[in-house]
Amino acid sequence: MTILDGKALSLKIKNEIKEEVAKLKKEKNIVPGLAVILVGNDPASHTYVKMKAKACKEVGIYSITHEMPESISQDEIIETILMMNKNPNIDGILVQLPLPNHIDTTKILEVIDPKKDVDGFHPYNFGRLNQGLDSFVPCTPLGVMELLKEYKIDVKGKDACVVGASNIVGKPMAALLLNEFATVDICHIFTKDLKAHTKNADILVVGVGKPNLITEDMVKDGAIVIDIGINKLENGKIVGDVDFENVSKKASFITPVPGGVGPMTIAMLLKNTLKAAKNR
Ligand code: GUN
């Protein structure tokens, strides 16, 4: 069994990005800029946004966070996004999700200029991804593909099972695997017999947010297991969606939580922001 070390790979990628950012500044006098919009007081969102800002700073990307109160109106958020769309020093715009219930998330995401959509959540980019065209790809699934590539895992012809069908993780993950010619099964809350699907998978990707959802009996011998879940237990411990201790005995490759997919997500945000800045 090999651990897919996302922490180590993310450090390697961040170093490469740092060099490219310096080169862009030297040759074209461009400093990539990221605008983050953070609404409300969700502690996890605040933590993630701080981690993103810190990572930007480490590689020389300029970042600004627009913090807004829970009570903000949809129109005020839209106005801020329109301003960032026009701002020539901002290459990437990221609206941290989830948004409060009175805000229409789809409307907000559709206002972002697709060329600055470094999260890849705009339907334009999602459509292009599904057609196998160049696009901004959501950071978490993109990070998973980079991890597979780093460990020379070829997905072509493999049976892949994606558990979780969200717009930001499961669906783009399935699209990326399909684009690389895996045979993809997508499971979700209404799936009748989850185990029947997971047990068949050569590559099992899980992003649901339920500790211990995937147990040893649900995994094929020698499977490649990717755990996207980040769950905080009552005792403060961070775990994924997979029973790591027991599943790791059966898997050929597995991501740990923490230190697997999480750090890759942030590295991919930096990569997407650099890509947007190069298109300036
Ligand atoms: N909320 C949970 N994950 C993400 C993410 O990758 N990007 C944004 N913007 N919000 C999130």
PDB file of C-alpha atoms in Angstrom, residues 1-6 147 151 244 248 252-260:
ATOM      1  CA  MET A   1       0.000   0.000   0.000  1.00  0.00           C
ATOM      2  CA  THR A   2       1.276   3.423  -0.971  1.00  0.00           C
ATOM      3  CA  ILE A   3       0.137   6.639   0.690  1.00  0.00           C
ATOM      4  CA  LEU A   4      -0.719   9.368  -1.821  1.00  0.00           C
ATOM      5  CA  ASP A   5       1.122  12.233  -0.146  1.00  0.00           C
ATOM      6  CA  GLY A   6      -0.791  15.374  -1.089  1.00  0.00           C
ATOM      7  CA  LEU A 147      -2.103  13.282  -7.388  1.00  0.00           C
ATOM      8  CA  TYR A 151       1.960   8.501  -8.771  1.00  0.00           C
ATOM      9  CA  PHE A 244      -8.538   4.687   6.864  1.00  0.00           C
ATOM     10  CA  SER A 248      -5.670   1.044   3.924  1.00  0.00           C
ATOM     11  CA  SER A 252      -3.040  -0.333  -3.295  1.00  0.00           C
ATOM     12  CA  PHE A 253      -2.985   3.474  -2.946  1.00  0.00           C
ATOM     13  CA  ILE A 254      -4.849   5.672  -0.469  1.00  0.00           C
ATOM     14  CA  THR A 255      -4.955   9.342   0.508  1.00  0.00           C
ATOM     15  CA  PRO A 256      -4.672  10.234   4.204  1.00  0.00           C
ATOM     16  CA  VAL A 257      -6.840  12.877   5.905  1.00  0.00           C
ATOM     17  CA  PRO A 258      -5.352  15.320   6.675  1.00  0.00           C
ATOM     18  CA  GLY A 259      -2.437  15.554   4.246  1.00  0.00           C
ATOM     19  CA  GLY A 260      -4.063  14.053   1.168  1.00  0.00           C
TER      20      GLY A 260
END
